[in-house]
mmCIF file of C-alpha atoms and ligand atoms in Angstrom:
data_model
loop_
_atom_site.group_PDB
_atom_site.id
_atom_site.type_symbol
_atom_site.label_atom_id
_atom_site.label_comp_id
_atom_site.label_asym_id
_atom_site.label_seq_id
_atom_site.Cartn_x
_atom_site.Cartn_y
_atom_site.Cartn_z
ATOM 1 C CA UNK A 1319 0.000 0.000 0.000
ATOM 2 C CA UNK A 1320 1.329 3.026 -0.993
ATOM 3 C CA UNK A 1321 0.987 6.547 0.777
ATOM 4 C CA UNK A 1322 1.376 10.525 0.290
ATOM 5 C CA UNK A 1323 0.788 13.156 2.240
ATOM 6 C CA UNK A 1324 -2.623 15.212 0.299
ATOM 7 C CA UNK A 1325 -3.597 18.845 1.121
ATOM 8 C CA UNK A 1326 -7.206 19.626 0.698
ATOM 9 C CA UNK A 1327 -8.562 23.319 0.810
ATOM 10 C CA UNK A 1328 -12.406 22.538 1.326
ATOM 11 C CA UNK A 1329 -15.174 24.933 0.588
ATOM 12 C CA UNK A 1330 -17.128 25.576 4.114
ATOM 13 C CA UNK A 1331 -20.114 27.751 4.467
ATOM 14 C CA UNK A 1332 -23.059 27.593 6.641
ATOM 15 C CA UNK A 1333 -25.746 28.951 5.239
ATOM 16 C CA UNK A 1334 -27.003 29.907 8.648
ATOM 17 C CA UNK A 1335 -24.216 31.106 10.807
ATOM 18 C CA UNK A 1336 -22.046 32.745 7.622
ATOM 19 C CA UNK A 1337 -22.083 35.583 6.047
ATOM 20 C CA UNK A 1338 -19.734 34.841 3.170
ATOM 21 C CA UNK A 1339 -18.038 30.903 2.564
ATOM 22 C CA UNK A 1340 -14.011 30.401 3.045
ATOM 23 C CA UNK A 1341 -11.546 27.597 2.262
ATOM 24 C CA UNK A 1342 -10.363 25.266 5.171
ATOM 25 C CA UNK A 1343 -7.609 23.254 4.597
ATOM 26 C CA UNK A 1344 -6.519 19.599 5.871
ATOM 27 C CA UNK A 1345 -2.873 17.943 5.718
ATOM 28 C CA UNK A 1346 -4.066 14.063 4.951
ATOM 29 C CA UNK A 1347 -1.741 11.514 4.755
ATOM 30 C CA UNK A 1348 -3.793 9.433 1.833
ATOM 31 C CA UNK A 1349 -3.416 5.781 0.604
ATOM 32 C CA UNK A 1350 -4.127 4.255 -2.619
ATOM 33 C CA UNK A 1351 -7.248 2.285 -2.032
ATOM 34 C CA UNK A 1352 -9.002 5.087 -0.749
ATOM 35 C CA UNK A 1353 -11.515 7.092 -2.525
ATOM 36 C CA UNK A 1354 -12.587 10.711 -1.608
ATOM 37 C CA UNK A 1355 -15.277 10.065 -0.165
ATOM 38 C CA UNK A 1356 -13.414 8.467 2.578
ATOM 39 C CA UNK A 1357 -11.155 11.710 3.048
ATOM 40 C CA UNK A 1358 -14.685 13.789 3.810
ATOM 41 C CA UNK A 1359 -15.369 11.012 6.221
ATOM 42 C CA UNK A 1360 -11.925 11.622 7.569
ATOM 43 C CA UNK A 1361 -12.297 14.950 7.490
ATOM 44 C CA UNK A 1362 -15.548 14.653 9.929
ATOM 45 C CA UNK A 1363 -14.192 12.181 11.942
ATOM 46 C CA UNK A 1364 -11.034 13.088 12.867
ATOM 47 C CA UNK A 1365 -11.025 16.778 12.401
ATOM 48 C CA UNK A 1366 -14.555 18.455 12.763
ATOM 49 C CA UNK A 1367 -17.769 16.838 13.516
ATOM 50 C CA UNK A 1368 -19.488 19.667 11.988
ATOM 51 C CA UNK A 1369 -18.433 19.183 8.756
ATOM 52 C CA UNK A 1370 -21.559 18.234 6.262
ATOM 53 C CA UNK A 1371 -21.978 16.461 2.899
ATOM 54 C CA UNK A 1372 -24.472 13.822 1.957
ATOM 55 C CA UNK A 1373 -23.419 10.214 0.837
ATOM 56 C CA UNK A 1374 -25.755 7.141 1.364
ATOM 57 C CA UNK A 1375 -24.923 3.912 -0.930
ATOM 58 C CA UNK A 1376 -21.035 4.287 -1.427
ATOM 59 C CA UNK A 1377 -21.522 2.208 -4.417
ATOM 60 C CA UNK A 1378 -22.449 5.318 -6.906
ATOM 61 C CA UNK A 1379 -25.879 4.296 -6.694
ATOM 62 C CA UNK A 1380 -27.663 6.879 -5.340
ATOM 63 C CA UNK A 1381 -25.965 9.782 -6.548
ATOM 64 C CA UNK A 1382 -25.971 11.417 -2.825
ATOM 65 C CA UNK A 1383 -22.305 12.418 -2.980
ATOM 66 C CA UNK A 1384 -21.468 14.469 -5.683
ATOM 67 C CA UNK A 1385 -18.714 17.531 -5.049
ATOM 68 C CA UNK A 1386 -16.597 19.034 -7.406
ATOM 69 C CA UNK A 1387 -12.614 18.505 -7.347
ATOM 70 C CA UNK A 1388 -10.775 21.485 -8.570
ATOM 71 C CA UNK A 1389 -14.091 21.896 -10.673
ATOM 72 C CA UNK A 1390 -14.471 18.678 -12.271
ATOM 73 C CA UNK A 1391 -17.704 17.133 -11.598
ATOM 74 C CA UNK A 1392 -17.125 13.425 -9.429
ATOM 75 C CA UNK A 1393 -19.479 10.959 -7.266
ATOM 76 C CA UNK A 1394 -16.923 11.306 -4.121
ATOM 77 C CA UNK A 1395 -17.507 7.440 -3.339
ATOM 78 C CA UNK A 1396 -16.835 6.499 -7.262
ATOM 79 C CA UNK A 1397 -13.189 8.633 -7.655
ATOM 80 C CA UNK A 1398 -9.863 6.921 -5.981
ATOM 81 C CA UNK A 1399 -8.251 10.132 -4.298
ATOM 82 C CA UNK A 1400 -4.855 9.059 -5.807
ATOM 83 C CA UNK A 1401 -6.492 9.225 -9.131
ATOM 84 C CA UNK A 1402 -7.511 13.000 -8.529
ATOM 85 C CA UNK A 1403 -3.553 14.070 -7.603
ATOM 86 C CA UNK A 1404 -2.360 12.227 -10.731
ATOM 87 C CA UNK A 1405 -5.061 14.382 -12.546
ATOM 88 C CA UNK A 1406 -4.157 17.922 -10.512
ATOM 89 C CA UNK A 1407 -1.651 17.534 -7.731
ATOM 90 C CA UNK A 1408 -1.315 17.402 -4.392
ATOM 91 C CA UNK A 1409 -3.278 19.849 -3.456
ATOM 92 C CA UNK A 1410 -7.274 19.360 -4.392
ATOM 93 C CA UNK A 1411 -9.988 21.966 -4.273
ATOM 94 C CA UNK A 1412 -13.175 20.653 -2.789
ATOM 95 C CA UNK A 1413 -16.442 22.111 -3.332
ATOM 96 C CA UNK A 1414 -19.976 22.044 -3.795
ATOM 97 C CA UNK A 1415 -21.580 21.197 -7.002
ATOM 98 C CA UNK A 1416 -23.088 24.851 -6.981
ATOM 99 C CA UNK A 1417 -21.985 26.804 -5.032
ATOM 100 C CA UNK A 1418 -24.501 30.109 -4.905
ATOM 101 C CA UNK A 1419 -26.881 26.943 -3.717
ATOM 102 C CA UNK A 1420 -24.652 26.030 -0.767
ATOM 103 C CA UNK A 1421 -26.593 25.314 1.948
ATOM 104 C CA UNK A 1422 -23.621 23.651 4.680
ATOM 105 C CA UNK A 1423 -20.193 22.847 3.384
ATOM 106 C CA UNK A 1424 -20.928 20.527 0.480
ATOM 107 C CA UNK A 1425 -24.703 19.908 0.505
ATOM 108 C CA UNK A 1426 -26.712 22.572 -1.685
ATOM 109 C CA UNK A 1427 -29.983 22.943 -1.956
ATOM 110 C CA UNK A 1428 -31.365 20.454 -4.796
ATOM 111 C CA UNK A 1429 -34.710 21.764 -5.233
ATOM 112 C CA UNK A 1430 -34.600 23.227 -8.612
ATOM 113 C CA UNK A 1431 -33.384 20.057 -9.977
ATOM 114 C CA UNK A 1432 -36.199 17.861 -8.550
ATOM 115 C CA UNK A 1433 -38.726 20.396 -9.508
ATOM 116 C CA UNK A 1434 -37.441 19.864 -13.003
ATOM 117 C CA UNK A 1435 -37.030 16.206 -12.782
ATOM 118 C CA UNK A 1436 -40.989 16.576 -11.621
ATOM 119 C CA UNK A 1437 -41.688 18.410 -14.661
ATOM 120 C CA UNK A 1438 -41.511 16.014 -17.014
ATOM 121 C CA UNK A 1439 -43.168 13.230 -15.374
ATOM 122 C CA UNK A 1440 -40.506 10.856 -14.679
ATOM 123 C CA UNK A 1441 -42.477 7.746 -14.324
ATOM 124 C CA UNK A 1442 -44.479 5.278 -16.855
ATOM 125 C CA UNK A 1443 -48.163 6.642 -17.274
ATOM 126 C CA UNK A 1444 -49.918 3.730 -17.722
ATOM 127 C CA UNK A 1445 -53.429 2.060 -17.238
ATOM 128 C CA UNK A 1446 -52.203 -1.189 -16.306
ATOM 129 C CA UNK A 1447 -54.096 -3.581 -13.949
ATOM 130 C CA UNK A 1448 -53.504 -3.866 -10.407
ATOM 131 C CA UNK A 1449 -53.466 -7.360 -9.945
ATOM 132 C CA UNK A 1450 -51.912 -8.488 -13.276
ATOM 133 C CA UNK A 1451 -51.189 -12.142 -14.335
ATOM 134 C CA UNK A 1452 -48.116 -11.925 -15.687
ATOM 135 C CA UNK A 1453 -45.586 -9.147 -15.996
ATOM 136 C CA UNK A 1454 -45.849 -6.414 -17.922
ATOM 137 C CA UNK A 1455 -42.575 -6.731 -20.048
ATOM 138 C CA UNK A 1456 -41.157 -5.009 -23.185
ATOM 139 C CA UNK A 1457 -38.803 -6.465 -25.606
ATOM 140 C CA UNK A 1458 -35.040 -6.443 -26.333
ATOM 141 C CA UNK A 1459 -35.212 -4.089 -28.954
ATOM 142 C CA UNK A 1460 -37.670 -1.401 -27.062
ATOM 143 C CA UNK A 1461 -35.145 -1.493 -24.372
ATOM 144 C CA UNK A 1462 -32.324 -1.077 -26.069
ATOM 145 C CA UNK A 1463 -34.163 2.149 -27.562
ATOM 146 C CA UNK A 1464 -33.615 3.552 -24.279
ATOM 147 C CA UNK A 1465 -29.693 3.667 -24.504
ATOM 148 C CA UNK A 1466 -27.934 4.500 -21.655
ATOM 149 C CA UNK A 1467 -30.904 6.857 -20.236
ATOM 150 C CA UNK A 1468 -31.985 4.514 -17.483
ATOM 151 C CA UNK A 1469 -28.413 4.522 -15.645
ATOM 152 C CA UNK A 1470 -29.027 8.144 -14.745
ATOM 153 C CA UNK A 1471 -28.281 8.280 -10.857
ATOM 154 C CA UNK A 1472 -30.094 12.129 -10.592
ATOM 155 C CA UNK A 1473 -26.694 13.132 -9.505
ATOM 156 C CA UNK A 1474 -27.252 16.574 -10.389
ATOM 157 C CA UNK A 1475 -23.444 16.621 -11.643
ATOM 158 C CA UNK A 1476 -25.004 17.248 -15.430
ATOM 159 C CA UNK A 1477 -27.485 19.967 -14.341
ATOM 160 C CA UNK A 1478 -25.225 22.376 -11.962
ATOM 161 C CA UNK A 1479 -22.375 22.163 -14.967
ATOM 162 C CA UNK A 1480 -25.007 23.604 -17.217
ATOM 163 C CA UNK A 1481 -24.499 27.501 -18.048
ATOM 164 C CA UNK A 1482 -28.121 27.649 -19.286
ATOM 165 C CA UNK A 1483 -29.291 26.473 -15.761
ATOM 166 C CA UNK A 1484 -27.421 29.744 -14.543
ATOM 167 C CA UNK A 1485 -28.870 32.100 -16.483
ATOM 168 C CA UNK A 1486 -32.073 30.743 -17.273
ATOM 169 C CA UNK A 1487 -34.790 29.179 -14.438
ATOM 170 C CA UNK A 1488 -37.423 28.066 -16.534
ATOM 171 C CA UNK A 1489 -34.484 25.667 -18.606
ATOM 172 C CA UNK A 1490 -35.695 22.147 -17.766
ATOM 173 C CA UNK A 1491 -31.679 20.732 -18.003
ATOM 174 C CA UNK A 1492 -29.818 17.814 -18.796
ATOM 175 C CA UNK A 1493 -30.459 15.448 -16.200
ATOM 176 C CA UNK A 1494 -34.597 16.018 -16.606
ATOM 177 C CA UNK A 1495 -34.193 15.732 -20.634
ATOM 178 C CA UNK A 1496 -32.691 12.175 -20.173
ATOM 179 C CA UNK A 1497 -35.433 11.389 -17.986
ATOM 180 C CA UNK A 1498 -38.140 12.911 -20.294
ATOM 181 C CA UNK A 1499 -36.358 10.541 -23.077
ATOM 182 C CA UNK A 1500 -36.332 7.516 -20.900
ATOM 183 C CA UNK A 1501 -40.046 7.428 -20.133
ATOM 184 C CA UNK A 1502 -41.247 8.856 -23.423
ATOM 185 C CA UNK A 1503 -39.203 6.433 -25.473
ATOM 186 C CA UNK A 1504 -41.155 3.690 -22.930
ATOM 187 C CA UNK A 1505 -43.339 1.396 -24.861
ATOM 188 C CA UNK A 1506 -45.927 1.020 -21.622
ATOM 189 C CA UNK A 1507 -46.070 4.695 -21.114
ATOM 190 C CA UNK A 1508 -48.880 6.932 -22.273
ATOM 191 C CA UNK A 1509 -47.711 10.388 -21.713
ATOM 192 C CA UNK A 1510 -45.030 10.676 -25.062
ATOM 193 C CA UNK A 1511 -47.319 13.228 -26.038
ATOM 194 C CA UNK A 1512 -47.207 15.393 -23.069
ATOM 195 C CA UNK A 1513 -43.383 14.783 -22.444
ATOM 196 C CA UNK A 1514 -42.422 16.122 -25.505
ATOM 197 C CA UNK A 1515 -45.119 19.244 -25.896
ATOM 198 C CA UNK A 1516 -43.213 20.128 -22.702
ATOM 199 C CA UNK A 1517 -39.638 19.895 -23.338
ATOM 200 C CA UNK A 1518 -40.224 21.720 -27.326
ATOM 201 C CA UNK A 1519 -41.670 24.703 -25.687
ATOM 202 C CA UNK A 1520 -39.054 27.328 -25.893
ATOM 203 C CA UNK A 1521 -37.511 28.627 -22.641
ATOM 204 C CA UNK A 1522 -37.658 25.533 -20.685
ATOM 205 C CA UNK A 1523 -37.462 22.913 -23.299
ATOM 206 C CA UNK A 1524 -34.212 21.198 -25.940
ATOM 207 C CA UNK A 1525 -34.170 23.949 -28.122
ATOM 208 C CA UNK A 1526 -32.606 25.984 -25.788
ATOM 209 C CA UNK A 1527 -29.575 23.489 -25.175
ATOM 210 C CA UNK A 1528 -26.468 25.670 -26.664
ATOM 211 C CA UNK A 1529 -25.271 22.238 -27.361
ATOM 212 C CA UNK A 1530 -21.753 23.369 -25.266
ATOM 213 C CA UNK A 1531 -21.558 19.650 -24.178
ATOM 214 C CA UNK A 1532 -20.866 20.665 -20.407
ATOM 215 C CA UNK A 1533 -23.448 18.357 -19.288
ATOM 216 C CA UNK A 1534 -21.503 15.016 -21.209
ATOM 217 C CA UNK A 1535 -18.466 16.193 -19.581
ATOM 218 C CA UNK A 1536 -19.612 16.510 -15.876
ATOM 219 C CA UNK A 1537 -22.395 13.139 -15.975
ATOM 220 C CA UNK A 1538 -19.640 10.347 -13.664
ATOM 221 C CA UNK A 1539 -22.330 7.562 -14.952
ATOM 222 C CA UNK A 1540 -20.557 8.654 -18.660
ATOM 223 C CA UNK A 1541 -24.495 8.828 -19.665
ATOM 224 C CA UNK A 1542 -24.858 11.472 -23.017
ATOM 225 C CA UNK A 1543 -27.461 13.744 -21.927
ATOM 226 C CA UNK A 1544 -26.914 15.311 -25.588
ATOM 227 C CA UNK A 1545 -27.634 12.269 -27.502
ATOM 228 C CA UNK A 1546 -31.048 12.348 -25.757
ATOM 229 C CA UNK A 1547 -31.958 15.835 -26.285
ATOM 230 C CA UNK A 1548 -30.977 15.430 -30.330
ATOM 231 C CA UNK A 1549 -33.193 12.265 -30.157
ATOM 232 C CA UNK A 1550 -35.951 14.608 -28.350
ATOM 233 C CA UNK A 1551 -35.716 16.873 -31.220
ATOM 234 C CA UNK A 1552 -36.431 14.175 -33.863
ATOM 235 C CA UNK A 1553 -39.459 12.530 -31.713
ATOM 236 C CA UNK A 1554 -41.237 16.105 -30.814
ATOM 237 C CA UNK A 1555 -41.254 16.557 -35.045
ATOM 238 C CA UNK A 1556 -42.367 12.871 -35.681
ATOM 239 C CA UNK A 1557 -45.289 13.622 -32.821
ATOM 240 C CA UNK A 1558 -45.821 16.856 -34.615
ATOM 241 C CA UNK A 1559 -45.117 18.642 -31.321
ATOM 242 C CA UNK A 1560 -42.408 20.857 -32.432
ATOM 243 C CA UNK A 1561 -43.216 24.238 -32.435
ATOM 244 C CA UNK A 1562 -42.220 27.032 -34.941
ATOM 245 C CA UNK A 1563 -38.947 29.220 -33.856
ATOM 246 C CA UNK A 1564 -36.178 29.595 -34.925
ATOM 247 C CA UNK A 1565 -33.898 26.589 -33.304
ATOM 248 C CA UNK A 1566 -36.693 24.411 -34.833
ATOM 249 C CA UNK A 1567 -36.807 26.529 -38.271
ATOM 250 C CA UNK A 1568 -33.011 26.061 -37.868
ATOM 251 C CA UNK A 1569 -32.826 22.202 -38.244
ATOM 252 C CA UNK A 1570 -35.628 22.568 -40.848
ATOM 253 C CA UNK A 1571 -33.481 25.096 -43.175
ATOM 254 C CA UNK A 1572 -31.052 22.422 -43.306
ATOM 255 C CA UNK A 1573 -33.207 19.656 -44.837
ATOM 256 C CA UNK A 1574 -34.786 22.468 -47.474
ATOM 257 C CA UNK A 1575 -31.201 23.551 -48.198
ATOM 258 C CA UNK A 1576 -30.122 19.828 -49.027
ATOM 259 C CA UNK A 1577 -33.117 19.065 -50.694
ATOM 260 C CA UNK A 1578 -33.279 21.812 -52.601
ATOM 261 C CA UNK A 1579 -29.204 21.891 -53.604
ATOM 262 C CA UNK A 1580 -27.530 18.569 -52.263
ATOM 263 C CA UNK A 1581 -25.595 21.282 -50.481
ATOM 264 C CA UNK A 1582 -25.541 23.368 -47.168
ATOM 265 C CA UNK A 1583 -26.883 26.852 -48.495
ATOM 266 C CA UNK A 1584 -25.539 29.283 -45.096
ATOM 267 C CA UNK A 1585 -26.997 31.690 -46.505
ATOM 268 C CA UNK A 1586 -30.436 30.776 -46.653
ATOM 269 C CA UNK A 1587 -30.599 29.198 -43.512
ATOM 270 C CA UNK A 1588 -30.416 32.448 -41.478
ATOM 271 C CA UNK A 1589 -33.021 33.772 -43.973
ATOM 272 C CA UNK A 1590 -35.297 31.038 -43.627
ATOM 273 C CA UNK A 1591 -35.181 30.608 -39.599
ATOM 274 C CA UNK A 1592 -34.476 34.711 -38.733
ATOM 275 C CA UNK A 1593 -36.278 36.036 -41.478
ATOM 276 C CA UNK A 1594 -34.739 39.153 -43.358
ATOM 277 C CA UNK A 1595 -34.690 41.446 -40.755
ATOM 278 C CA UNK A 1596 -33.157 38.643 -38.371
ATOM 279 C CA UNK A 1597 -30.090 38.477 -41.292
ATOM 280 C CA UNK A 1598 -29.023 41.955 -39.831
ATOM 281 C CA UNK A 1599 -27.969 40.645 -36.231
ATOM 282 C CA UNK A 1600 -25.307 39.008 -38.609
ATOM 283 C CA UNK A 1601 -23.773 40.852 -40.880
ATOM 284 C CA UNK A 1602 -20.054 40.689 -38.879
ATOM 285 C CA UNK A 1603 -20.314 36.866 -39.657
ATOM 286 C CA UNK A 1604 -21.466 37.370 -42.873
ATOM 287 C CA UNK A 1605 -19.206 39.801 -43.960
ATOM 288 C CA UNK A 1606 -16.139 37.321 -42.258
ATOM 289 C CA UNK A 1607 -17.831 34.578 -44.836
ATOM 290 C CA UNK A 1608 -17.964 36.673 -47.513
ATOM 291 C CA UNK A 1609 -13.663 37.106 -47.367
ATOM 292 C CA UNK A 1610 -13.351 34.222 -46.493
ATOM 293 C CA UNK A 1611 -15.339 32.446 -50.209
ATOM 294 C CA UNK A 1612 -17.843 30.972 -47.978
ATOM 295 C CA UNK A 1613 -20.478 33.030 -49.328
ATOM 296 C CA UNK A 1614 -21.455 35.783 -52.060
ATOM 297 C CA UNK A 1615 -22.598 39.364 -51.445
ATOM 298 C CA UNK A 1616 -25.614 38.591 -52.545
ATOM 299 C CA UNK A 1617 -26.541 35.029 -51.440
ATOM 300 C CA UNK A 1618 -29.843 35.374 -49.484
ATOM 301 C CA UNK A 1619 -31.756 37.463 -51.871
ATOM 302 C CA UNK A 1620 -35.015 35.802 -52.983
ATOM 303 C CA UNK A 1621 -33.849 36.206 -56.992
ATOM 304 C CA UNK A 1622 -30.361 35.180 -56.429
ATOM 305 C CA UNK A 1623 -29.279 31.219 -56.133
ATOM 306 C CA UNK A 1624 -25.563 30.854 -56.113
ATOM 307 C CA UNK A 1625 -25.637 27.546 -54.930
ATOM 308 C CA UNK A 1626 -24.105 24.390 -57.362
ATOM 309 C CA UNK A 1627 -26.762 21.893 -57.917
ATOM 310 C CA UNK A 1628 -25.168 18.151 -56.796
ATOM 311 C CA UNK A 1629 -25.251 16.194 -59.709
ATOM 312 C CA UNK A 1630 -27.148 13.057 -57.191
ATOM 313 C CA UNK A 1631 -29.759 15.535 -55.817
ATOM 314 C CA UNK A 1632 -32.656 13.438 -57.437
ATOM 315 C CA UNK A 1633 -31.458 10.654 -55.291
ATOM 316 C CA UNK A 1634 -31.011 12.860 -52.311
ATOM 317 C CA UNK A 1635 -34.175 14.391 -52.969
ATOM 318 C CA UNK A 1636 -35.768 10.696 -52.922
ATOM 319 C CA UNK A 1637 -33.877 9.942 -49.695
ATOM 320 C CA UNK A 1638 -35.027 13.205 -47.986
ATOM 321 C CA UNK A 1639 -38.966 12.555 -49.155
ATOM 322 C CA UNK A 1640 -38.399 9.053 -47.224
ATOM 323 C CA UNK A 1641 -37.003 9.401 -43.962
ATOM 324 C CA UNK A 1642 -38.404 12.924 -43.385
ATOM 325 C CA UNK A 1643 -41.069 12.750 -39.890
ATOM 326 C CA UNK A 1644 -42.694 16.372 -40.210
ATOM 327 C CA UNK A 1645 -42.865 20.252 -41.192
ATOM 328 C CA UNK A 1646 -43.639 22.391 -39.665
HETATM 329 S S1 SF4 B 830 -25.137 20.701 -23.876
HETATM 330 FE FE1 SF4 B 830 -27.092 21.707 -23.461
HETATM 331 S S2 SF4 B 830 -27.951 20.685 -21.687
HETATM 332 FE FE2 SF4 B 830 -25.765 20.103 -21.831
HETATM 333 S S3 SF4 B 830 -24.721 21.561 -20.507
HETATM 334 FE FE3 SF4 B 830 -24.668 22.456 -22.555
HETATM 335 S S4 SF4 B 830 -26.515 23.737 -22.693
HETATM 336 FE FE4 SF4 B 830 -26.757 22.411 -20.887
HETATM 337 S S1 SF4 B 831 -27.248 12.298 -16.527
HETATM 338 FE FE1 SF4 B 831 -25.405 11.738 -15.401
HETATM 339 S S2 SF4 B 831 -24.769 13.642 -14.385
HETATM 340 FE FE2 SF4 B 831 -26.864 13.928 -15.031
HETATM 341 S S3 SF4 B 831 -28.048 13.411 -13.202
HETATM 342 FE FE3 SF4 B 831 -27.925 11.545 -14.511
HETATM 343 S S4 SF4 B 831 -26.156 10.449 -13.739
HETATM 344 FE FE4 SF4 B 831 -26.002 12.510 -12.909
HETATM 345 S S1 FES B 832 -22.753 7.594 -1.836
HETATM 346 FE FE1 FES B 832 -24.233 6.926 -3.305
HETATM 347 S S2 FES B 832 -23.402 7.558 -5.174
HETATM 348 FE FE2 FES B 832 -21.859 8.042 -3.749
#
């Protein structure tokens, strides 16, 4: 067993004693086998009783204990502490997941997450019978439509790495868009409609992911909250949910651009989703695209089509007309 001496500066604040949060710091002499979460039980045990995080399963099953070291998102009973000095020293940083929600030392205040996770009714809908004969099972395939979406933990890790959950309340997040996905991609559930009329209205639903994959980075169950939210996207046009604006108009302007060229035409995109007056919020861009030979002066004029025909756009036409869901 190998050891090293480990100093950790630890984020303390309570919310109802303090007026402002500081840094504590603890000389630990650390082993190899252990992982943090056994340094915060060290920490309360052998240096202040007062000390305060939540951990329950110490199997990363319950996603109770998740901190951030030196800002990278962790489940404290899943990360070797050895691990985390090979990745930034001897000296670790450890802090809440959010800290403006700090409530004592490393527990915050979760409730905007569960409120969220509420909001998309996170549970199968169903009318199924209370004594049943037999179970109520789906097959193979349906479950392997859910991907990885049913290993979600709640953590929170995803949602408090989110900038969009910082500057916008009414943004469901990444941890309650994997759970929309899980249920409504359910093949007992009866509330796919509902589920995704939720999460494509704008403010609070997918389109307002920026897509900044901060969410993929931070999830410690290595879940893709992104891949859901793209496959929310497809199912809200197939269920004829999605609503105009112009994310949605966006991903539309594509498919018209390749149907209508074989080619991406950059130009009309902006015009089709922003309209003409939208086009003037980016003239910088265009004009950058313009010396660069992306595009012409006068690409996005109704009269004007600059764009090169592909010489296999009947055939990409063809596959377009098959595999499109909806417009809009
Ligand atoms: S990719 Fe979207 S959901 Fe994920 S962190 Fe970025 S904005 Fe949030
Ligand atoms: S998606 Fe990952 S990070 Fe987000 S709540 Fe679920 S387990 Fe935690
Ligand atoms: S204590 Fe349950 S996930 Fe860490």
């Amino acid at each position: 067993m190998h050891t090293k001496k480990v100093t950790l500066k630890v984020f303390r604040f309570n919310a109802k004693t303090d007026y402002l949060p500081y840094y504590k710091t603890y000389e630990l002499e650390v082993s190899d086998h252990e992982v943090m979460l056994d340094l915060l039980n060290r920490i309360k045990w052998e240096y202040d009783g007062s000390f305060s995080y939540r951990r329950s399963c110490r199997h990363g099953i319950c996603g109770a204990c998740g901190i951030k070291v030196n800002g990278k998102s962790i489940l404290a009973c899943k990360e070797n502490a050895f691990e985390m000095t090979h990745l930034f020293g001897d000296e670790l940083i450890l802090e809440p997941q959010s800290k403006k929600r700090a409530i004592k030392d490393m527990i915050i205040d979760k409730s905007d997450f569960w409120a969220k996770h509420e909001a998309v009714t996170p549970y199968v809908v169903a009318d199924i019978d209370e004594h049943p004969e037999h179970e109520n099972q789906i097959s193979q395939a349906q479950l392997a439509q859910m991907l990885d979406a049913d290993y979600c933990i709640q953590c929170g890790a995803c949602h408090y790495a989110c900038p969009v959950i910082e500057v916008n309340d009414e943004f469901f997040g990444p941890a309650a868009f994997v759970a929309a996905y899980r249920f409504a991609i359910d093949s007992r559930d009866n509330a796919t409609h509902e589920r995704l009329k939720a999460t494509a209205q704008m403010g609070q639903g997918v389109w307002d992911c920026v897509k900044c994959f901060e969410c993929q980075e931070a999830c410690p169950k290595d879940i893709a909250p992104i891949e859901k939210i793209t496959r929310l996207h497809t199912m809200q046009f197939e269920h004829k949910v999605a609503v105009p604006n112009i994310a949605t108009r966006h991903a539309e302007g594509f498919v018209r651009s390749i149907k209508k060229h074989g080619f991406l035409d950059e130009a009309d995109i902006v015009v089709y989703s922003e309209g003409y007056l939208g086009m003037y919020k980016h003239l910088k861009t265009a004009y950058k695209m313009i010396k660069a030979g992306k595009i012409h002066w006068n690409d996005g004029l109704p009269w004007v089509d600059n764009v090169p025909k592909s010489k296999n756009l009947e055939e990409i036409a063809k596959l377009i007309e098959i595999s499109q869901t909806n417009k809009l």
